[in-house]
Coordinates of C-alpha atoms and ligand atoms in Angstrom, one line a residue:
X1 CA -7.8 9.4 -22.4
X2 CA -6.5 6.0 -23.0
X3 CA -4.6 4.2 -20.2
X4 CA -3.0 1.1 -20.6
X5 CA -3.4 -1.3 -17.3
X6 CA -1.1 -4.4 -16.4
X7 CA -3.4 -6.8 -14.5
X8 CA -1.6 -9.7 -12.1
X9 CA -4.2 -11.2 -10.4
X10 CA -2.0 -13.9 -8.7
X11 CA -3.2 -17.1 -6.4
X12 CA -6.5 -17.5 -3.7
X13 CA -9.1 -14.6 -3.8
X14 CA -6.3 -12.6 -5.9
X15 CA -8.5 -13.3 -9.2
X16 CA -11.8 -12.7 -7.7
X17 CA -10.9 -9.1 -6.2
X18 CA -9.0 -7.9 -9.3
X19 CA -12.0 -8.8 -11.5
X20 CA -14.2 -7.0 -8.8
X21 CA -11.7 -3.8 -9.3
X22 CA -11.7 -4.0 -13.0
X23 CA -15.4 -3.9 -13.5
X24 CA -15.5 -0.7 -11.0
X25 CA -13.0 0.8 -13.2
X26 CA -14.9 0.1 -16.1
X27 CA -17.8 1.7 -14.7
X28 CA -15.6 4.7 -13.9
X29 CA -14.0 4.9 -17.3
X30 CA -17.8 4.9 -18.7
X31 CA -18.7 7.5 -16.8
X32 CA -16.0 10.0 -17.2
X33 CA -14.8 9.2 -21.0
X34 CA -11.5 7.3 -20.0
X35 CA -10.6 4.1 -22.1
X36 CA -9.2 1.6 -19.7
X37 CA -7.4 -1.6 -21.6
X38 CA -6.7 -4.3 -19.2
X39 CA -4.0 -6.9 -20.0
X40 CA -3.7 -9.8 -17.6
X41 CA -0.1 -11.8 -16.7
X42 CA 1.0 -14.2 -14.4
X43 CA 3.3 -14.0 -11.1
X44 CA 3.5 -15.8 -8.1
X45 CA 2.4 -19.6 -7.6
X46 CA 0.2 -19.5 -10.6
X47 CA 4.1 -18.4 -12.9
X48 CA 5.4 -21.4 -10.9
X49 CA 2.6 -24.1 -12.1
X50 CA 2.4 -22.5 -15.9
X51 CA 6.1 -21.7 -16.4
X52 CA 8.0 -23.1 -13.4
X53 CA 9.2 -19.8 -11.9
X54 CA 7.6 -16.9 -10.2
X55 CA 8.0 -14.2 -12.0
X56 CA 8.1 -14.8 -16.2
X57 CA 10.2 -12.2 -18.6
X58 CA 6.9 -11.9 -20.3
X59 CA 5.1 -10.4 -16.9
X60 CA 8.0 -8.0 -16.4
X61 CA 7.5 -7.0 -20.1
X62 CA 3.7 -6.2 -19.6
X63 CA 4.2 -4.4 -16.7
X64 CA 7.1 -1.6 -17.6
X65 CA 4.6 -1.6 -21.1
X66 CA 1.8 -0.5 -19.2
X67 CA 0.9 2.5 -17.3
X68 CA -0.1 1.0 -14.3
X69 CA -0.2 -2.3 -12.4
X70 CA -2.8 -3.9 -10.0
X71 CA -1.8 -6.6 -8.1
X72 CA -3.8 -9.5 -6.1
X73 CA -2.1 -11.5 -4.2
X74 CA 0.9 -14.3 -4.7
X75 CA 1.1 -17.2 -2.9
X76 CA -0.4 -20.2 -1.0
X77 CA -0.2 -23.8 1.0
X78 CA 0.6 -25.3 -2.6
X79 CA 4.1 -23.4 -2.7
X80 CA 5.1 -24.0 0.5
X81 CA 7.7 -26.4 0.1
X82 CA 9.2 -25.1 -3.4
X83 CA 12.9 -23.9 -3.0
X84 CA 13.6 -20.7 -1.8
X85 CA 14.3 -18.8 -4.9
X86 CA 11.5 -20.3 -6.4
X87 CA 8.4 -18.7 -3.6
X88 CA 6.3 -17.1 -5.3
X89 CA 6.7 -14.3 -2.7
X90 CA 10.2 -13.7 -5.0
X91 CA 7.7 -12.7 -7.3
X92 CA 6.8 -9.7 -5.5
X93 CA 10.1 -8.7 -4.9
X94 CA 11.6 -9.5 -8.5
X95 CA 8.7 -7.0 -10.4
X96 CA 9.1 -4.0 -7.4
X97 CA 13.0 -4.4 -8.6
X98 CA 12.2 -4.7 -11.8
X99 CA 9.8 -1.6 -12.0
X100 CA 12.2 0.6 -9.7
X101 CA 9.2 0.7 -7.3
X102 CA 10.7 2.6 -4.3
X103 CA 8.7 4.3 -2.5
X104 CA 5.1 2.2 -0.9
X105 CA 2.4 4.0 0.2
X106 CA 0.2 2.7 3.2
X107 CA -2.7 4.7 3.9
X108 CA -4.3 4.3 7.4
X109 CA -8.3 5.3 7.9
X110 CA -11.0 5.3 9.7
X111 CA -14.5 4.3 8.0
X112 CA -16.8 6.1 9.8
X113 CA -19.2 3.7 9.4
X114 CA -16.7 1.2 10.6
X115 CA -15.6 3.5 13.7
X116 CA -17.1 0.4 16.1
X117 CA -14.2 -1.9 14.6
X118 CA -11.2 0.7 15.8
X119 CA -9.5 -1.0 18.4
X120 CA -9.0 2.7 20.2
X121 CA -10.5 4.2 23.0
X122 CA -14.3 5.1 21.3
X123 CA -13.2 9.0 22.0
X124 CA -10.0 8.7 20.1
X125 CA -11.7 6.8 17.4
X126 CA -14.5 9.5 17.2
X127 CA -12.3 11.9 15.9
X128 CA -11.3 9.9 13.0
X129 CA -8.4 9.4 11.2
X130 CA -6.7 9.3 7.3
X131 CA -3.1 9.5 7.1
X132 CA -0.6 8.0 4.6
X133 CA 2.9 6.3 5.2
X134 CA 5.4 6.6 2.9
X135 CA 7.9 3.9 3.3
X136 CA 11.3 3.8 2.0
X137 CA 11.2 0.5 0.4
X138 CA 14.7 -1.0 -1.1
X139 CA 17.4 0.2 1.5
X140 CA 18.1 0.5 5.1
X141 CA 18.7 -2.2 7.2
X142 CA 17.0 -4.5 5.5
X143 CA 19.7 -4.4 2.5
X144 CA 22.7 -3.6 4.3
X145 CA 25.5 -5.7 5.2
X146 CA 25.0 -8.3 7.7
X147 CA 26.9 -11.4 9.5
X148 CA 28.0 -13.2 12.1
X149 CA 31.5 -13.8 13.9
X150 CA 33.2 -17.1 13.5
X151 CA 32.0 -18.5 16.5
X152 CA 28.5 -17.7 15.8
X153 CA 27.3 -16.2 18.7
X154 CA 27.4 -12.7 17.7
X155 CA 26.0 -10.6 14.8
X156 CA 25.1 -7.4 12.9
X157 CA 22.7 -6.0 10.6
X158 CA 23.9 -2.6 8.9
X159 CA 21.8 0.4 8.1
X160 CA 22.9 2.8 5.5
X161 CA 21.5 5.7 3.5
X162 CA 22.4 7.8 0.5
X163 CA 20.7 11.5 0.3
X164 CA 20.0 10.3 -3.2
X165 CA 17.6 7.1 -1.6
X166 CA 16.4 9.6 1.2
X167 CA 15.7 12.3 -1.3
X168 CA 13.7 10.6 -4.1
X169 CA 11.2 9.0 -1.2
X170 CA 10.9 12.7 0.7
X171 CA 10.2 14.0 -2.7
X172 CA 7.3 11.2 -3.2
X173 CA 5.9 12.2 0.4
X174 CA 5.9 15.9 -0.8
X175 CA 3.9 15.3 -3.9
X176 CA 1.8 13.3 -2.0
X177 CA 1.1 15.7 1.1
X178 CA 0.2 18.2 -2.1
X179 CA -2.8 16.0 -3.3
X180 CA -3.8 15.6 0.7
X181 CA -3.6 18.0 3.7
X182 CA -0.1 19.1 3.0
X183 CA 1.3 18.1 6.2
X184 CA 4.4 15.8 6.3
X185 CA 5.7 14.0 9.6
X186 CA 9.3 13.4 8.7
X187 CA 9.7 10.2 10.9
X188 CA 13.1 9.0 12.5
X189 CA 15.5 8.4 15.4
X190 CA 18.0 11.2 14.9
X191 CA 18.9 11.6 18.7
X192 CA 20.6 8.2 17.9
X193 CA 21.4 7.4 14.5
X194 CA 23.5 9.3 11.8
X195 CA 21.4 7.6 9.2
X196 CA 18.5 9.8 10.8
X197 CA 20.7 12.5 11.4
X198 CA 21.2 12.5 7.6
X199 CA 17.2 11.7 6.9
X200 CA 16.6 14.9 9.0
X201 CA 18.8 17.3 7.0
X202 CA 17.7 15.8 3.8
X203 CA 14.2 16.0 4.2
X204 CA 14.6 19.5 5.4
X205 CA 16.6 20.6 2.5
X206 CA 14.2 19.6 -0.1
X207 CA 11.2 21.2 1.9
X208 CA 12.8 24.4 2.1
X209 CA 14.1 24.2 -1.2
X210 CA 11.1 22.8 -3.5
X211 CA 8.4 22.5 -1.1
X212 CA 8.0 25.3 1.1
X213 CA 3.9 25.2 0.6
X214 CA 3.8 22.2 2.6
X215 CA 3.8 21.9 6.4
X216 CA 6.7 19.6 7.7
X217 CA 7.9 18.6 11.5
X218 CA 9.7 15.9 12.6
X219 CA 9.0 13.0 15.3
X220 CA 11.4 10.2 17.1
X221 CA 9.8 6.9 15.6
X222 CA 8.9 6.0 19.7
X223 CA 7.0 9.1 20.3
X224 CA 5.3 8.1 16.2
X225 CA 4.5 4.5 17.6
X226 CA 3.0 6.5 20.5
X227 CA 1.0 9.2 18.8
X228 CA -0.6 6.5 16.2
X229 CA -2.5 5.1 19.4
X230 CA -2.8 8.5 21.4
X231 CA -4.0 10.6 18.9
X232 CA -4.1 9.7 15.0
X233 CA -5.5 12.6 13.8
X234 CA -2.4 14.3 14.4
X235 CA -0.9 13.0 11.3
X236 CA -1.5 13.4 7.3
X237 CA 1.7 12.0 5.3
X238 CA 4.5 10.2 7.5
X239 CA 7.9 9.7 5.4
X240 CA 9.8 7.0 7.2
X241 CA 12.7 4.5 6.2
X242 CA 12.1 0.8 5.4
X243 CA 12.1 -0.4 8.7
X244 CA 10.3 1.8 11.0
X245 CA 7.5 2.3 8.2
X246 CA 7.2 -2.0 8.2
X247 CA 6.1 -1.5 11.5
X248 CA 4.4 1.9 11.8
X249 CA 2.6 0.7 8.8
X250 CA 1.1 -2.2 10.1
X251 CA 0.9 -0.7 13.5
X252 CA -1.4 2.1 11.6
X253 CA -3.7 -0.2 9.9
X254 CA -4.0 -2.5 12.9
X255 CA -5.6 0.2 14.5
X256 CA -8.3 0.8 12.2
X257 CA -9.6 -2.8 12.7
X258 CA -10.6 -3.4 9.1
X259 CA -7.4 -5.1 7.2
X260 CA -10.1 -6.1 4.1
X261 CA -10.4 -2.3 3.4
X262 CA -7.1 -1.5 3.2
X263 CA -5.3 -0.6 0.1
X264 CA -1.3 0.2 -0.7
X265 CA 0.8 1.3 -3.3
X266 CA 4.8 1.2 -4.5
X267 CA 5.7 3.7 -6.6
X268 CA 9.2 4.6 -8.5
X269 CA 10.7 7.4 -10.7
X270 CA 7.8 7.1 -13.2
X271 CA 4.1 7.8 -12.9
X272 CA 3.6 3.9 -13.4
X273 CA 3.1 2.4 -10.0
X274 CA 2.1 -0.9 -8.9
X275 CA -1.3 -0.9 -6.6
X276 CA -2.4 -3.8 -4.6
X277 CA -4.3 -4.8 -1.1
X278 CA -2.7 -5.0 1.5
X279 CA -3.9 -8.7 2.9
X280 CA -2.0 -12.1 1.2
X281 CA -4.2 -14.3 -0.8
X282 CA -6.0 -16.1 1.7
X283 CA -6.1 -19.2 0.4
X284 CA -8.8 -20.4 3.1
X285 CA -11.6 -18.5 1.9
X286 CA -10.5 -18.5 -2.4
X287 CA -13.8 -19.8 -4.6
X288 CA -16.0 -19.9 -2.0
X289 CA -17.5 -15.8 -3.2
X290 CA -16.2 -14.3 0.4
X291 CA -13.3 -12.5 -0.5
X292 CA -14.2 -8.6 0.3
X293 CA -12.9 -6.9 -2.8
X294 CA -13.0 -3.3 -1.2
X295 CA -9.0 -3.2 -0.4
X296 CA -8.6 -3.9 -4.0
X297 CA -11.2 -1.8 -5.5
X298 CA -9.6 1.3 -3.4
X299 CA -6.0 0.9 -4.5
X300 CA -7.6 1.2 -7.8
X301 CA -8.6 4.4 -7.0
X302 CA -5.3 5.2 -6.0
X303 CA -4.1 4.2 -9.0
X304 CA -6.1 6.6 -10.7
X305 CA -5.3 9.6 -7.9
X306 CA -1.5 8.7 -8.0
X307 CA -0.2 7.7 -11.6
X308 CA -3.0 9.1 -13.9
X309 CA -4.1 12.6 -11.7
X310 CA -7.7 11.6 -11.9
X311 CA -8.4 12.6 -8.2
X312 CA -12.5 13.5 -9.1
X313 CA -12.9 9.6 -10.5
X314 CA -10.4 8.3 -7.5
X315 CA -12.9 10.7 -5.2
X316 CA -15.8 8.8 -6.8
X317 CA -14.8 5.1 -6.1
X318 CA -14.1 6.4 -2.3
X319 CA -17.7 7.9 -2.3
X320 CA -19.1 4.8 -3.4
X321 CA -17.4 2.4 -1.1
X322 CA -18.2 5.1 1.9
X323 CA -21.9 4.9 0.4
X324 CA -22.4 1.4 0.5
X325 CA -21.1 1.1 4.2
X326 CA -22.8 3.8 5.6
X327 CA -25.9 2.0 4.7
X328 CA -25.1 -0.9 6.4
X329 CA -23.5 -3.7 4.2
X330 CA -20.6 -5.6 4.9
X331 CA -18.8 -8.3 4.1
X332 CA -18.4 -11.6 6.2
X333 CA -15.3 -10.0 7.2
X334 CA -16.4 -6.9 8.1
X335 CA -19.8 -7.9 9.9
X336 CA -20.1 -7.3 13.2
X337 CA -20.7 -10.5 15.1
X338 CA -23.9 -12.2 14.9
X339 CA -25.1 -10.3 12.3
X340 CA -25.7 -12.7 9.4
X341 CA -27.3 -10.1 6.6
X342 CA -23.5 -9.6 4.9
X343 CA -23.1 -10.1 1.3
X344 CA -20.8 -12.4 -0.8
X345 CA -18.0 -10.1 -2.5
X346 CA -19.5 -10.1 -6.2
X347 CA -22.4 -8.6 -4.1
X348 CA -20.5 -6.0 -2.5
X349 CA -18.5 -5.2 -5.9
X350 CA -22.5 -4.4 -7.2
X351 CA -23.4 -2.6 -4.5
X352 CA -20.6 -0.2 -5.1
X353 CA -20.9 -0.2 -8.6
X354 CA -24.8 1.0 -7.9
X355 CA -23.2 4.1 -6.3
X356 CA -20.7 4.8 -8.9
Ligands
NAD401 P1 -4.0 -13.3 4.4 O1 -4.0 -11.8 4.5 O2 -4.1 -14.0 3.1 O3 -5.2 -13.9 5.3 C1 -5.3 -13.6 6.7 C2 -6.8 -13.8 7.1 O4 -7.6 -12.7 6.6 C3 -7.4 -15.1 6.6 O5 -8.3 -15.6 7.5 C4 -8.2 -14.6 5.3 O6 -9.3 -15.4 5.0 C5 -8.6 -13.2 5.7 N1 -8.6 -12.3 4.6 C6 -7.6 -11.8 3.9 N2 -8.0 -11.0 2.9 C7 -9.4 -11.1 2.9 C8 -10.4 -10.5 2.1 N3 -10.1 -9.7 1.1 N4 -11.7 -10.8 2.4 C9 -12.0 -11.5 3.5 N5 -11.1 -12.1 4.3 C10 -9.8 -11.9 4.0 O7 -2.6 -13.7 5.2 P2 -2.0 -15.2 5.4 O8 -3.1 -16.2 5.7 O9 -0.9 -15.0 6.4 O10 -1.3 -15.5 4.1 C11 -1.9 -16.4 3.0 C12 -1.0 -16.4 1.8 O11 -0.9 -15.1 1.3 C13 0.5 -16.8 2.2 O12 0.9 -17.7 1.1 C14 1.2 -15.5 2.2 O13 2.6 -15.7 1.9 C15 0.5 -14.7 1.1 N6 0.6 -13.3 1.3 C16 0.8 -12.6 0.1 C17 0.8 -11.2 0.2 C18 1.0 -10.4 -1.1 O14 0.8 -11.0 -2.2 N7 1.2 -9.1 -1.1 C19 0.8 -10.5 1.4 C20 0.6 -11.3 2.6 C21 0.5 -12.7 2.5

């Protein structure tokens, strides 16, 4: 199979970890018989230096002509002071919008190799964890109406949901859960909110409707916060609204003490998705060869689990990364302290690429 692939490496490390990806993907595609064609655009501060804004027509065109998109990283010190429509962080926004990317996927897990970096109690952390948030990701609070009195001294924010937004990102969780454990954690505060009141029903409906092969209960987002300390394992596939998954999602991969390894993905109505790390672009570490590429190289696998159904090569980057830390190589990033022996990221990207 052929499969076309927008590449927007972006500012800092964001060109050094996508080229890391691409050559693992090569090596995948060589492997199992896949043609991969990589086409490469620019966003973010890069767009603002070549064409003076962040986001060109010509990058949106790539994108919704490909069948995927991996994503570096946008932004840096440079842009700092450019007006605000012009960050390159509008970049971001402007091609999730202009993809109809919805839905972002966060997954949460625990290298066991890496268990000694989990900030939980060792006997929590022992019993390892790999769950996925699914994150409503264009309504809610964050887009609702919102102001302030005349005088200025008081002032709302409005959350509101349709069953059409609620049911399109349930329905994303569901397929997901089906690739996974097929366990879904409907996530909300329905003892308070008729928003979550209307989440609840929604979710329900479509489980019992069009997914009744896959497990689904429900949690208060303070008992969630709670459980993702207590007891992780619990969980497979959370489906939340925008603003509890912002901070369940960071909450979950703060917990697995490796940020570098951790991948995320937005996805739409289409099987085209856009796939990207989940740490900035770290301008205080770009050219000097530290960068890890591993967050990148594993949202690449995603890509290939999530828009093209390739779960045995997606399986097979996973291996490898799980390979080469479980003998022992890290990253500057990754290493524990003291130990000097870790490898630039052009020598972690081999080492994986070894195993593939
Ligand atoms: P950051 O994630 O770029 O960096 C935080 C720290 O982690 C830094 O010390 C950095 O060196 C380190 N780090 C990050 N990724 C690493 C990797 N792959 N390997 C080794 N070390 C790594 O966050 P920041 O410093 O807050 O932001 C820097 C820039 O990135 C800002 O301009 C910010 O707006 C932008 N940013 C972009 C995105 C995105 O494009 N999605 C996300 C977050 C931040």
């Amino acid at each position: 199979m052929k499969y076309n692939i927008a590449l927007v490496p972006g500012d800092g490390i964001g060109p050094e970890i996508v080229s890391a990806a691409v050559e693992v993907l090569k090596a995948v595609g060589d492997k199992y018989g896949h043609e991969f064609v990589f086409n490469e655009y620019y966003a973010g501060g890069c767009a603002i230096d070549k064409f003076g804004e962040p986001l060109p027509q010509e990058t949106i065109d790539g994108c919704l002509a490909s069948d995927s998109v991996i994503l570096g990283a946008v932004g840096g010190p440079k842009w700092d002071d450019v007006p605000n429509h012009l960050r390159p962080e509008k970049g971001l926004l402007a091609i999730r919008k202009a993809l109809g990317l919805y839905t972002n996927l966060r997954p949460a897990k625990i290298q066991p190799a890496l268990a000694d970096a989990c900030v939980l109690r060792p006997d929590i952390a022992a019993k390892g964890f790999d769950l996925m948030i699914v994150r409503e990701l264009t309504g809610g609070i964050y887009f609702g109406e919102r102001g302030r009195n005349e005088k200025g001294d008081a002032a709302y924010d409005t959350e509101s949901y349709s069953t059409e937004e609620i049911e399109r990102n349930a329905r994303n969780a569901f397929e997901i859960a089906r690739k996974r454990k097929g366990h879904v954690t409907s996530v909300e505060k329905s003892n308070v909110l008729e928003t979550s009141r209307l989440w609840k029903e929604t979710v329900h409906h479509l489980q019992e409707t069009e997914y009744p092969d896959v497990k689904l209960d429900d949690m208060y987002v303070d008992n969630a916060a709670m459980q993702l300390v207590r007891d992780p394992s619990f969980f497979d596939v959370i489906v939340t609204s925008n603003m509890f998954g912002d901070i369940l999602s960071d909450e979950a991969s703060q917990v697995t003490g490796s940020i570098g390894l951790l991948a995320s993905a937005s996805l739409g109505d289409s099987k085209r998705g856009m796939y990207e790390p989940i740490h900035g672009s770290a301008p205080d570490i770009a050219g000097t060869g530290l960068a890890n590429p591993i967050a990148t190289i594993l949202s690449a696998a995603m890509m290939l689990r999530y828009s093209f159904d390739l779960g045995e090569e997606a399986d097979c980057i996973e291996n490898a990364v799980n390979k080469v830390l479980e003998a022992g190589w890290r990253t500057k990033d990754i290493a524990a302290p003291g130990d000097e022996n870790w490898l630039k990221g052009s020598e972690m990207k081999d080492k994986i690429l070894a195993e593939i």
